[in-house]
Short mmCIF file of C-alpha atoms in Angstrom, two decimals:
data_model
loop_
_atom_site.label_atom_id
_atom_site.label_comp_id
_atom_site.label_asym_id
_atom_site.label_seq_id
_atom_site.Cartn_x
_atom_site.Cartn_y
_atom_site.Cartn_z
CA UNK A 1 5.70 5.02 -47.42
CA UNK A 2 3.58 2.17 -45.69
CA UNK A 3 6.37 0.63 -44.47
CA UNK A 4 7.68 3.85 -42.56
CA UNK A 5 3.78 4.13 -41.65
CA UNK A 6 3.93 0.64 -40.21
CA UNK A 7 7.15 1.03 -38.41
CA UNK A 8 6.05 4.71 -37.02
CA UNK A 9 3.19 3.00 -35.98
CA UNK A 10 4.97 -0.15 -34.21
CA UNK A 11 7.30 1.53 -32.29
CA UNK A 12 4.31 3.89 -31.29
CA UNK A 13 2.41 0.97 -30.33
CA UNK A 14 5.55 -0.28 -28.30
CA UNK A 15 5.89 2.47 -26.19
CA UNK A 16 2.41 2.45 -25.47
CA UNK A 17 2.91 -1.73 -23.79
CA UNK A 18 5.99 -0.33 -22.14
CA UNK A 19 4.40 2.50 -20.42
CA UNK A 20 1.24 0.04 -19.14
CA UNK A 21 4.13 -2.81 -18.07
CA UNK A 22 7.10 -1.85 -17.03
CA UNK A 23 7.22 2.02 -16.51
CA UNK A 24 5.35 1.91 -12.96
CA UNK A 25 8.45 1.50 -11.55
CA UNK A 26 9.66 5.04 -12.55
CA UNK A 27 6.26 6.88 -11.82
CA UNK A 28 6.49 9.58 -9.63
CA UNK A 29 3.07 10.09 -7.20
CA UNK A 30 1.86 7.19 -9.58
CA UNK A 31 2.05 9.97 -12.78
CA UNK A 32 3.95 8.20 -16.01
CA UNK A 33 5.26 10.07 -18.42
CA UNK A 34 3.55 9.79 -21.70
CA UNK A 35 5.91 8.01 -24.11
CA UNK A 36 3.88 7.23 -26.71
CA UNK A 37 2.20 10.76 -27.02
CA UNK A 38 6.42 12.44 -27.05
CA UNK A 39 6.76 10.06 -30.13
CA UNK A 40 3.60 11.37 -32.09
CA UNK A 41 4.64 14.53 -31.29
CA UNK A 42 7.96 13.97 -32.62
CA UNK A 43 6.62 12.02 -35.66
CA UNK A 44 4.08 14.65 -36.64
CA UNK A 45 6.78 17.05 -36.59
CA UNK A 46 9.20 15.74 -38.79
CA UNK A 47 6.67 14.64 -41.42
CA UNK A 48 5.27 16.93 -43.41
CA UNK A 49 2.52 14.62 -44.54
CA UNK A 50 -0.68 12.78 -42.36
CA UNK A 51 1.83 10.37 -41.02
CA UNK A 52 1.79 11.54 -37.72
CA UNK A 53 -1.67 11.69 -37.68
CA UNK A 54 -2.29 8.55 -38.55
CA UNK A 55 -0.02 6.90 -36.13
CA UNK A 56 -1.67 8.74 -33.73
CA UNK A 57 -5.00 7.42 -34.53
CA UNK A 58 -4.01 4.13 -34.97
CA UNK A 59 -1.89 4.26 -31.74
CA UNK A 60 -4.64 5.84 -29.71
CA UNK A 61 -7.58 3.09 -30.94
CA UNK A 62 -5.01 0.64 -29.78
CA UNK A 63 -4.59 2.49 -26.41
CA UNK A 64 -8.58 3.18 -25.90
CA UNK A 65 -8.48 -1.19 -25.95
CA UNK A 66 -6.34 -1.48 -23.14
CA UNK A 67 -7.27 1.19 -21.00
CA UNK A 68 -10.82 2.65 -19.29
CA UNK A 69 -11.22 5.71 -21.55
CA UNK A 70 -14.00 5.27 -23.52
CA UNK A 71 -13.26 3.88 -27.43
CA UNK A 72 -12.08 6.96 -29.78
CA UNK A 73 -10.90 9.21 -27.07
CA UNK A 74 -7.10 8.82 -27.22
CA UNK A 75 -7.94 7.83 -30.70
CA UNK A 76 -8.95 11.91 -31.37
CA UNK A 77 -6.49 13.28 -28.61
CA UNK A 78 -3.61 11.68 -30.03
CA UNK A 79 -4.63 12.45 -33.29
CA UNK A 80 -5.26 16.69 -32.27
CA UNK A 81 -2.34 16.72 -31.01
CA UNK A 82 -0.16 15.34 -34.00
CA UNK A 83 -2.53 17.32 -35.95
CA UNK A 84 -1.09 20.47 -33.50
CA UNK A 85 2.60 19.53 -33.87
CA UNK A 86 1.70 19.43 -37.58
CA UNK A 87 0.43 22.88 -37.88
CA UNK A 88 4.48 23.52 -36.89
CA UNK A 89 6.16 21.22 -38.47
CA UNK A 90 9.28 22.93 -40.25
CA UNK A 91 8.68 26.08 -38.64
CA UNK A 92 11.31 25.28 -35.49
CA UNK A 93 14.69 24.31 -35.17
CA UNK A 94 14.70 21.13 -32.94
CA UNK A 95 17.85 22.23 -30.22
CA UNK A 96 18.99 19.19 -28.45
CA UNK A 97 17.27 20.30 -25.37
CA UNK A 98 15.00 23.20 -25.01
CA UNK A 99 12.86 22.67 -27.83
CA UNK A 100 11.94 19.04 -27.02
CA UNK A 101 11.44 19.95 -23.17
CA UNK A 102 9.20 22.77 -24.79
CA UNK A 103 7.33 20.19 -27.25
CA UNK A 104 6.75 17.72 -24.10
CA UNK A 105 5.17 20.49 -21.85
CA UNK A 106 2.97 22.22 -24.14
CA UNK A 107 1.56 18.98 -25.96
CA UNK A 108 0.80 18.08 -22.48
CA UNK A 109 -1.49 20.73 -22.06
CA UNK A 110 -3.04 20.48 -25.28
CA UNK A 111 -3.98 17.03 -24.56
CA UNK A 112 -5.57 18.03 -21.26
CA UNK A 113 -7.12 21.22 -23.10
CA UNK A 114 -8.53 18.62 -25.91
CA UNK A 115 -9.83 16.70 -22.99
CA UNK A 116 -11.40 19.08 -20.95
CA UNK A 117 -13.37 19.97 -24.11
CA UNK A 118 -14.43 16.49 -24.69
CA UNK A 119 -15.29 16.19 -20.93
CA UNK A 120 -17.74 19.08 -21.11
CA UNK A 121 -19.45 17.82 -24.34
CA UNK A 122 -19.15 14.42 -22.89
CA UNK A 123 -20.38 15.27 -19.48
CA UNK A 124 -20.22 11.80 -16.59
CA UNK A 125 -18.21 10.08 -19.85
CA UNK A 126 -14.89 11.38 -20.00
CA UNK A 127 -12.42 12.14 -17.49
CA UNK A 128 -10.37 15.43 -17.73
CA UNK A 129 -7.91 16.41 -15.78
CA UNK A 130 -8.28 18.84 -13.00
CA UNK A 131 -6.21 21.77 -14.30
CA UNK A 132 -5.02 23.13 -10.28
CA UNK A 133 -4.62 19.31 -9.41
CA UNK A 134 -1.29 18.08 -9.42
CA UNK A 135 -1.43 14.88 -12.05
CA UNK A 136 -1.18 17.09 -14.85
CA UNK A 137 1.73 19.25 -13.27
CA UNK A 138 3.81 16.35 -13.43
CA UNK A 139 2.86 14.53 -15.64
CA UNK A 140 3.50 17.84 -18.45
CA UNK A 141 6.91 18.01 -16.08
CA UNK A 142 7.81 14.53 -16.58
CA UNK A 143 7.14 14.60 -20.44
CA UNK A 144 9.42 18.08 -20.78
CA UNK A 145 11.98 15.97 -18.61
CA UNK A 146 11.81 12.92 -20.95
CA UNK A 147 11.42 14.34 -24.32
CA UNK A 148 14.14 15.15 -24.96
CA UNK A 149 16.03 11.70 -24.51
CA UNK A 150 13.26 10.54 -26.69
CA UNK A 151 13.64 13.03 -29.27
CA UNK A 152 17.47 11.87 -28.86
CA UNK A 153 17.23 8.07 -28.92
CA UNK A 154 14.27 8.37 -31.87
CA UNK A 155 16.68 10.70 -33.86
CA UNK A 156 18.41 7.42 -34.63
CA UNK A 157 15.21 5.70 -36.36
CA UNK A 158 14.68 8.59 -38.38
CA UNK A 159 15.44 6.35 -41.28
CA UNK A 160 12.77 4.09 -40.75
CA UNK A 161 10.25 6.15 -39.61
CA UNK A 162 10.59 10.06 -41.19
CA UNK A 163 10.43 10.52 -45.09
CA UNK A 164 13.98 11.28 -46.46
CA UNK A 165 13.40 15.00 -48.22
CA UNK A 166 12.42 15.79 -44.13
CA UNK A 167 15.10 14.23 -42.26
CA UNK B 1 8.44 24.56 -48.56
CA UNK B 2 6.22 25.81 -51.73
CA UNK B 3 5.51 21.86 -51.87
CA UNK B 4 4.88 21.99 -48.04
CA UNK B 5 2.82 25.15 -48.26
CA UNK B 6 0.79 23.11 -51.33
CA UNK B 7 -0.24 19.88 -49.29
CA UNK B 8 -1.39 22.06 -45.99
CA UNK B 9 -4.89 22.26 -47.14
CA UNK B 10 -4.80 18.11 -48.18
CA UNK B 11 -3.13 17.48 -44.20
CA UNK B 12 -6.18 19.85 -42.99
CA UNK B 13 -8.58 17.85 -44.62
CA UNK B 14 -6.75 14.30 -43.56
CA UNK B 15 -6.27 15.56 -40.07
CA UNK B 16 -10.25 16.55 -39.81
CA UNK B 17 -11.16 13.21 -41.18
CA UNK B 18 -8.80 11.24 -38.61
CA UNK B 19 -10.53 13.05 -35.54
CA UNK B 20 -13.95 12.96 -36.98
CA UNK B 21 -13.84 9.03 -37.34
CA UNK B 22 -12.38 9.54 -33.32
CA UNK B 23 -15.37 11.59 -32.50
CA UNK B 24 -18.00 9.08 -34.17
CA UNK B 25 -16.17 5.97 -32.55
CA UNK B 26 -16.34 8.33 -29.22
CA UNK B 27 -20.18 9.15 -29.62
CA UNK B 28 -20.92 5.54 -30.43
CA UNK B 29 -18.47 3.85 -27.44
CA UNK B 30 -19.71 6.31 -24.55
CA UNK B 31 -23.32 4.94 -25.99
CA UNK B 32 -22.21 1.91 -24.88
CA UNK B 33 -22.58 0.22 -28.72
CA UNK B 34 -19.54 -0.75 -29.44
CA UNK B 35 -17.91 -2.87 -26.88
CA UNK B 36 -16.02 -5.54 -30.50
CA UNK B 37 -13.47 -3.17 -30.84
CA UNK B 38 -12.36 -3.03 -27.89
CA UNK B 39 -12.20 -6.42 -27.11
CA UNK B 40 -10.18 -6.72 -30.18
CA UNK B 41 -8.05 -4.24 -29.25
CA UNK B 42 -7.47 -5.63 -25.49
CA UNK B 43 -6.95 -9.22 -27.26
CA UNK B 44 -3.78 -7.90 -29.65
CA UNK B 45 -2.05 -5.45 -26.75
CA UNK B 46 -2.72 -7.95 -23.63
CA UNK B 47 -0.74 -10.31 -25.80
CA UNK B 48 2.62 -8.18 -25.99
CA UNK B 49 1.77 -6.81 -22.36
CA UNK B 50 1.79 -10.44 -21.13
CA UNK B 51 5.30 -10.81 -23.29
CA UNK B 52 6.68 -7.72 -21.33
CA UNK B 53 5.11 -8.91 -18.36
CA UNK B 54 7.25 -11.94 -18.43
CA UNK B 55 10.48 -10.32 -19.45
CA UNK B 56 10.13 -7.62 -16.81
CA UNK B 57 9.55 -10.38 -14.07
CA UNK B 58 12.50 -12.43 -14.91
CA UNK B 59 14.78 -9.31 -14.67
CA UNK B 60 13.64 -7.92 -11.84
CA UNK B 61 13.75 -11.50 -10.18
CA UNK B 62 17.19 -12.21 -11.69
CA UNK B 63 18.22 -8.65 -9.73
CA UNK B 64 16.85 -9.69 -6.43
CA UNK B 65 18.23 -12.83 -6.61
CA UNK B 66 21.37 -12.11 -6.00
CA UNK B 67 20.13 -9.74 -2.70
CA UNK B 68 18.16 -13.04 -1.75
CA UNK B 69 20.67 -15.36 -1.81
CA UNK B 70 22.30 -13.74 0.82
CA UNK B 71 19.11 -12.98 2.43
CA UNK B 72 18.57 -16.76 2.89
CA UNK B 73 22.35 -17.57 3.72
CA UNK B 74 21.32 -15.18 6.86
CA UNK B 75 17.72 -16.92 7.14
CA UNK B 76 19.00 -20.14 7.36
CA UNK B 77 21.08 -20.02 10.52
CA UNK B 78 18.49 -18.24 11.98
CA UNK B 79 15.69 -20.61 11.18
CA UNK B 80 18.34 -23.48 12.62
CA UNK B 81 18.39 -21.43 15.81
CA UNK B 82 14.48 -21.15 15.63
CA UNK B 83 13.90 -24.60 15.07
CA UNK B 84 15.49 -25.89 18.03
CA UNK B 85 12.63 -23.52 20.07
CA UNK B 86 9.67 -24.68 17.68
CA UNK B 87 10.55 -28.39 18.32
CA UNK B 88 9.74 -27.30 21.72
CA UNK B 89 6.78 -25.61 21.28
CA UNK B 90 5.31 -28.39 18.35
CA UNK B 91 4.00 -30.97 21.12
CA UNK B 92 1.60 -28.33 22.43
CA UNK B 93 0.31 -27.27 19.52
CA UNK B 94 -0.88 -30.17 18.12
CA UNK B 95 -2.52 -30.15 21.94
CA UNK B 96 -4.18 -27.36 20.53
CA UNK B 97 -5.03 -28.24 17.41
CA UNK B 98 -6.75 -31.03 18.81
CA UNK B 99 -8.42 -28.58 21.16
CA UNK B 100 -9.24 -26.23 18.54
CA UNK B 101 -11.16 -28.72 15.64
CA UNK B 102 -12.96 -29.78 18.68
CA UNK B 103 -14.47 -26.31 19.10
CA UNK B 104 -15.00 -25.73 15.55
CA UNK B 105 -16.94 -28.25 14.90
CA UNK B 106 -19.15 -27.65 17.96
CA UNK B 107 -19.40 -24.41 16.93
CA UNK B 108 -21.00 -25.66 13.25
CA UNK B 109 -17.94 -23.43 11.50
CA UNK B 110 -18.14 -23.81 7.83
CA UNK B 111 -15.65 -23.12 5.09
CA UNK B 112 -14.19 -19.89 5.15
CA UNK B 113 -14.20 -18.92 1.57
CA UNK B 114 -17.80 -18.19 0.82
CA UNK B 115 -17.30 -18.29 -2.96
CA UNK B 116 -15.89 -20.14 -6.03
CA UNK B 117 -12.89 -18.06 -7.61
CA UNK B 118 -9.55 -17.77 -9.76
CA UNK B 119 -6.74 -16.62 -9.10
CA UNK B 120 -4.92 -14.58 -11.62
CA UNK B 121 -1.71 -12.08 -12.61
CA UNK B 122 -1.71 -8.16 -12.59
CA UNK B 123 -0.03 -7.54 -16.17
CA UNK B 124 -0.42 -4.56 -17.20
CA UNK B 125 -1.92 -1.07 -15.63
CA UNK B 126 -3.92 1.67 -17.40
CA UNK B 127 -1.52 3.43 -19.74
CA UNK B 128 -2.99 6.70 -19.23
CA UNK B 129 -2.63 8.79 -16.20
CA UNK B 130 -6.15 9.63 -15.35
CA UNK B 131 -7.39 6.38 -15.62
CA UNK B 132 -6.61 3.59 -12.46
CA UNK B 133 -7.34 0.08 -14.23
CA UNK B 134 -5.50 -2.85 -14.49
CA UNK B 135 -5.25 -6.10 -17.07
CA UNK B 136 -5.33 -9.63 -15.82
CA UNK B 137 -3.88 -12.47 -17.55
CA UNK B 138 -7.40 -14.77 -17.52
CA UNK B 139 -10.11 -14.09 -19.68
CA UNK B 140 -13.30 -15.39 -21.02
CA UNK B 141 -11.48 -18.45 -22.00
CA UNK B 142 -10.88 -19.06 -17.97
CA UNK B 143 -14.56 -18.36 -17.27
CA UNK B 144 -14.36 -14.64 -16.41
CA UNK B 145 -17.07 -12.37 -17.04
CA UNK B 146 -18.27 -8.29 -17.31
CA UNK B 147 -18.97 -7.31 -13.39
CA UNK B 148 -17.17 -10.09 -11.60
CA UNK B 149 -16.03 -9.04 -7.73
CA UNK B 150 -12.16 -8.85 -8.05
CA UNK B 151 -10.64 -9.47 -4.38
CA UNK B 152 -7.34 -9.98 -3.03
CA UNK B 153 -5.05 -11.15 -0.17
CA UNK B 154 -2.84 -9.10 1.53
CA UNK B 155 -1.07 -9.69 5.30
CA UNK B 156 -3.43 -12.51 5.80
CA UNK B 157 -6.56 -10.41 5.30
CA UNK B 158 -9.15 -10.25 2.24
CA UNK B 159 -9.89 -7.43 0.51
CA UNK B 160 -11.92 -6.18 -2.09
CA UNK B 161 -10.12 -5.03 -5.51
CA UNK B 162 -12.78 -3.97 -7.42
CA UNK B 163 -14.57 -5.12 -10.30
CA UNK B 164 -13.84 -6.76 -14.49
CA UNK B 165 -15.31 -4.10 -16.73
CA UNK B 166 -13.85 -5.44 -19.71
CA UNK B 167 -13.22 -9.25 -21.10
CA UNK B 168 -11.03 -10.60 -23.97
CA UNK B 169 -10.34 -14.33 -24.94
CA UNK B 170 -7.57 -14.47 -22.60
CA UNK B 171 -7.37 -11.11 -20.41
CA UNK B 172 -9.82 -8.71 -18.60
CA UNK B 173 -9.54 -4.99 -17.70
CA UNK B 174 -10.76 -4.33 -13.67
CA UNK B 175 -11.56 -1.34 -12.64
CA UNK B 176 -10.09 -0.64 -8.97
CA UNK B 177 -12.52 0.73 -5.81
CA UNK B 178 -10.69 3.59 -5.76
CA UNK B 179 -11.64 4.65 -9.39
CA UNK B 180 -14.04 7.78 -9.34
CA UNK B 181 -16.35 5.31 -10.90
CA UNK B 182 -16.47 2.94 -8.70
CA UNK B 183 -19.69 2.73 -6.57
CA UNK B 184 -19.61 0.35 -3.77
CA UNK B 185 -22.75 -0.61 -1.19
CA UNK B 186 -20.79 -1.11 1.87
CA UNK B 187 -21.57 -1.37 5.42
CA UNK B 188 -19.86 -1.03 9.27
CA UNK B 189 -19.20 -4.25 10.34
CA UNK B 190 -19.67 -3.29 13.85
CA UNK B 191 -22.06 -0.72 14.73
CA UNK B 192 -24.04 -2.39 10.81
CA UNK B 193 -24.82 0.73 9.48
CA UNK B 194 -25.03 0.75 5.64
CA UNK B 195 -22.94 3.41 2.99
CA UNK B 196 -21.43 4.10 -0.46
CA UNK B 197 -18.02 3.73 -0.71
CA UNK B 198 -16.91 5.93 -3.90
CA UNK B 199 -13.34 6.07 -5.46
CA UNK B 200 -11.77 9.45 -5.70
CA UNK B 201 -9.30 8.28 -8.46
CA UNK B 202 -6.26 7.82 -6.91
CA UNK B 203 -4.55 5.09 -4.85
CA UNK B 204 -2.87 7.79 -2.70
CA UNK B 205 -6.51 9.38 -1.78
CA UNK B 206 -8.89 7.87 0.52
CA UNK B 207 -12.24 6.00 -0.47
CA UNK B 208 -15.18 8.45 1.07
CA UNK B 209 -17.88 6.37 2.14
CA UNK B 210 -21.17 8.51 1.56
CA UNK B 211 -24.90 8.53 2.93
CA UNK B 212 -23.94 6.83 6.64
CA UNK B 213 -26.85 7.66 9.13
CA UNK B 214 -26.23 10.87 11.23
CA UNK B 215 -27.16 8.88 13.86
CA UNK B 216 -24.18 6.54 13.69
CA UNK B 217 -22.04 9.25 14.50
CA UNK B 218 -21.30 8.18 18.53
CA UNK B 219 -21.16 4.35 17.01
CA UNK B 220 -18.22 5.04 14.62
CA UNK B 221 -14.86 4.58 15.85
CA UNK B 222 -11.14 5.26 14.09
CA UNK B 223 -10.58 2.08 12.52
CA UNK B 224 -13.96 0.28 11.89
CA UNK B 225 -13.85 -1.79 9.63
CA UNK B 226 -16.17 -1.44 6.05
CA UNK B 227 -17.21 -4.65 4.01
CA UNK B 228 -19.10 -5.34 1.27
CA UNK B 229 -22.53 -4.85 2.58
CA UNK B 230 -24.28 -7.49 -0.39
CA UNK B 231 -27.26 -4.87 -1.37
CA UNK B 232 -25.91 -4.88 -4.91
CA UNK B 233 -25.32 -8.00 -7.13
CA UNK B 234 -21.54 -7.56 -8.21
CA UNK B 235 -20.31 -7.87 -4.65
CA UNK B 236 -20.64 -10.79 -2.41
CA UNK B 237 -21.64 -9.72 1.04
CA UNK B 238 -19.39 -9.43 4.13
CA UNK B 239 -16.14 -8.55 1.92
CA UNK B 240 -13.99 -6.21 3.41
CA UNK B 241 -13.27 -3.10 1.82
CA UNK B 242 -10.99 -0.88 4.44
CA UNK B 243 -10.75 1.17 8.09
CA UNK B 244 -12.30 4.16 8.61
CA UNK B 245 -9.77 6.97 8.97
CA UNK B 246 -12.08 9.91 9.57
CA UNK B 247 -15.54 11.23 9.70
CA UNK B 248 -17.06 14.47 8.62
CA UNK B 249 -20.60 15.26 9.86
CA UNK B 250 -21.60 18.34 7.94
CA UNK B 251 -24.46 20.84 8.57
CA UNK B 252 -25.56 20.75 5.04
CA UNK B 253 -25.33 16.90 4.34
CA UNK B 254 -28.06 15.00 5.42
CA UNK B 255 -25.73 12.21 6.51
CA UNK B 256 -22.22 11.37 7.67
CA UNK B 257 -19.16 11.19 5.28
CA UNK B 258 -16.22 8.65 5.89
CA UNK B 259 -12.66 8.83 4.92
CA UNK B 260 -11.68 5.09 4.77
CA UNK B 261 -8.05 3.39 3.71
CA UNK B 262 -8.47 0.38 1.34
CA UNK B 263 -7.85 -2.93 3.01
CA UNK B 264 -5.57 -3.74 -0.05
CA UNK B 265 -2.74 -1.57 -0.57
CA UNK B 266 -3.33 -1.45 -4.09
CA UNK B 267 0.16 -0.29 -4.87
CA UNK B 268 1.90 -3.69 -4.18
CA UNK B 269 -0.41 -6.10 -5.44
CA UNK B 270 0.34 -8.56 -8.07
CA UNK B 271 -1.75 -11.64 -8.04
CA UNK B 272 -5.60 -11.25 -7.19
CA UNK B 273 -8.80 -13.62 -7.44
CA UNK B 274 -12.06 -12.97 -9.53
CA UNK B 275 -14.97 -14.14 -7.53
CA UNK B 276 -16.86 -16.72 -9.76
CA UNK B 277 -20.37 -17.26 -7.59
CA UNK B 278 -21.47 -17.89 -4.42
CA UNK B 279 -20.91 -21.36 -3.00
CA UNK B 280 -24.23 -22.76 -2.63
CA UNK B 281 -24.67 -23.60 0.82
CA UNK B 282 -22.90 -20.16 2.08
CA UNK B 283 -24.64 -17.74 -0.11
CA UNK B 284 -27.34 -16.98 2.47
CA UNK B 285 -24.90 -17.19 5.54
CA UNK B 286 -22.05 -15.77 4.94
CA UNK B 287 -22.94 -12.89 7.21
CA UNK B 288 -24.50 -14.74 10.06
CA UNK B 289 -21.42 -16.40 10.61
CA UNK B 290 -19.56 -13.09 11.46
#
């Protein structure tokens, strides 16, 4: 179990360097997609356990070192979230396609529902995102485009990183 | 499932505890108490980002390569061309070379650069999409500290980047003049009247440059140019920050807003400097000398 832990939380922590280095190039109106938040999602929902969860705290303390968010806050998104995709674990079939497009979108906007919570009890220390702006548009766009080639290509790790009775 | 259905209330529980840890670590960081952690944390990433850093650059420069040796196959016979002119041209401007240290130093010009800094490598930008910062490969190990001015060279002009808000042994987080943060004391260069250049969070959007004098308003022109006007610490004076692209004068404000377009087209930099301190003998002058 800690070894699929550690590897979950690795390749987590991978996608999390490649989207600060070299995904600028693919931004669109300088919005990235959010890599590392697709693969919690995708975690959390295969394992019927606190392993997604965990990654995503993990993940997101890692995350709140590199970036200007204040220390805990992608730490406790990132965590929600899983905690969200969780709640549904095992109550979807996961389609090629729609579903993963579906999963990309709406975790989007839970993360920038979490955060607009935080940001009002957190007033002048948290950023939110403006909901009629257009960096969360595409940036819940861009995730519903790319989850689904990362629920794809992570398919293939599910041996090292989803338990075996849920694969 | 029934074995599902019996660990829901333990992933409840496990769940709650993960984000109230988050929520303590948030309380306690946005208190400004814990700044460890993060430096810990910006230690063990910047070291892999620096890794990817380094393999990105050597593919992408592997790919242009190839465009750029033909590039230069092209260059080169032009430059041959061109240097048959120049050779021309090189006997009268060492005539005005001459001509032009002559002037200088009757003139009493000093040095240019008013301040002691290093240079250093964007690596990394902020993962998240609301966020605008950037890592740079020095750190405290290279003499950077917490609220150094970050500048920058771009098409032969100086500009400033913004400011470190974060240092690890051997990389720093800056937060960019454009970040909603970001609070800069500026002023016109030519008609002198001071401002407050804030970020509005994106690269895209202009800097508005707040609490201008009404009575500027006939003094500003398209274009003026905005430095660093030295009232705060952080910033040296007489930096420049960008052009004025518009100005609002509203009934209800008290003073003038400015739309103004960063000097540094933050979007293609990769190397910038981190001003270290004044040099001692320009400190006091740097703006008499403009």
């Amino acid at each position: 179990m800690i070894r699929r832990w550690l590897a979950s939380l690795a390749l987590v922590s991978l996608l999390i360097v490649v989207q600060s280095t070299w995904l600028g190039v693919i931004a669109v109106y300088s919005v990235l997609p959010d890599l590392s938040l697709i693969a919690v999602v995708y975690i959390a929902f295969k394992s019927p356990n606190l392993q997604g969860q965990g990654v995503g705290f993990v993940a997101g303390l890692l995350q709140d070192g590199i970036s200007a968010a204040p220390f805990g806050l992608n730490a406790f998104v990132k965590t929600a979230v899983a905690w969200l995709a969780n709640l549904l674990s095992g109550k979807f079939y996961i389609d090629r396609l729609l579903m993963p497009a579906l999963f990309g979108f709406s975790m989007t906007l839970a993360k920038a529902a979490y955060l607009a919570v935080l940001a009002s009890l957190f007033s002048g220390k948290i950023t939110g995102y403006d909901f009629l702006g257009s960096t969360l548009w595409i940036e819940a766009a861009y995730n519903a485009v790319v989850a689904p080639f990362m629920f794809m290509l992570l398919g293939f790790l599910d041996r090292f990183i989803v338990p075996r009775d849920a694969r | 499932m029934a074995a599902r259905e019996r660990r829901a209330p333990r992933r409840a529980i496990g769940s709650a505890l993960f984000m109230a840890v988050s929520l303590i670590t948030l309380v306690v960081s946005t208190r400004s108490l814990a700044g460890m952690p993060e430096r810990v944390g910006l230690s063990v990433l910047s070291f892999v980002q620096r890794g990817f850093d380094s393999v990105g650059t050597f593919v992408s420069d592997t790919v242009n390569s190839i465009a750029e040796l033909r590039r230069l196959e092209k260059n080169y016979d032009d430059l041959l061309a061109r240097l048959e002119t120049l050779s021309t041209v090189e006997r009268s401007y060492t005539d005005l070379k001459r001509e032009n240290e002559r002037l200088r130093e009757q003139l009493g010009f000093k040095n240019d650069s008013a301040y002691v800094a290093i240079s250093a490598k964007i690596i990394a930008r902020d993962p998240e999409n609301l966020y605008s910062t950037f890592v740079l490969d020095k750190g405290s190990t290279n003499g950077i500290a917490k609220n150094q001015a970050v500048v920058a060279y771009q098409d032969g002009a100086e500009g400033l980047v913004g400011r470190v808000i974060e240092v690890g042994r051997t990389s720093c987080v800056v937060s960019p003049i454009y970040d909603s943060s970001a609070y800069v004391a500026v002023k016109l260069e030519r008609s002198r009247y001071d401002g407050i250049a804030v970020g509005s969070g994106s690269d895209e959007a202009p800097i508005i440059v707040r609490y201008v004098k009404k009575r500027a308003k006939d003094e500003i022109q398209y274009g003026d140019l905005v430095v660093t006007s030295g009232m705060q610490s952080l910033y040296p004076p007489g930096i420049g920050v960008g052009r004025v692209t518009m100005m609002r004068d509203l009934d209800y404000l008290t003073s003038l807003e400015l739309d103004m377009e960063p000097l540094i087209d933050f979007g293609r930099i990769e190397y910038v400097f981190v001003v270290q301190q004044n040099r001692p003998d320009s400190a006091g002058s740097a703006e008499s000398d403009r």
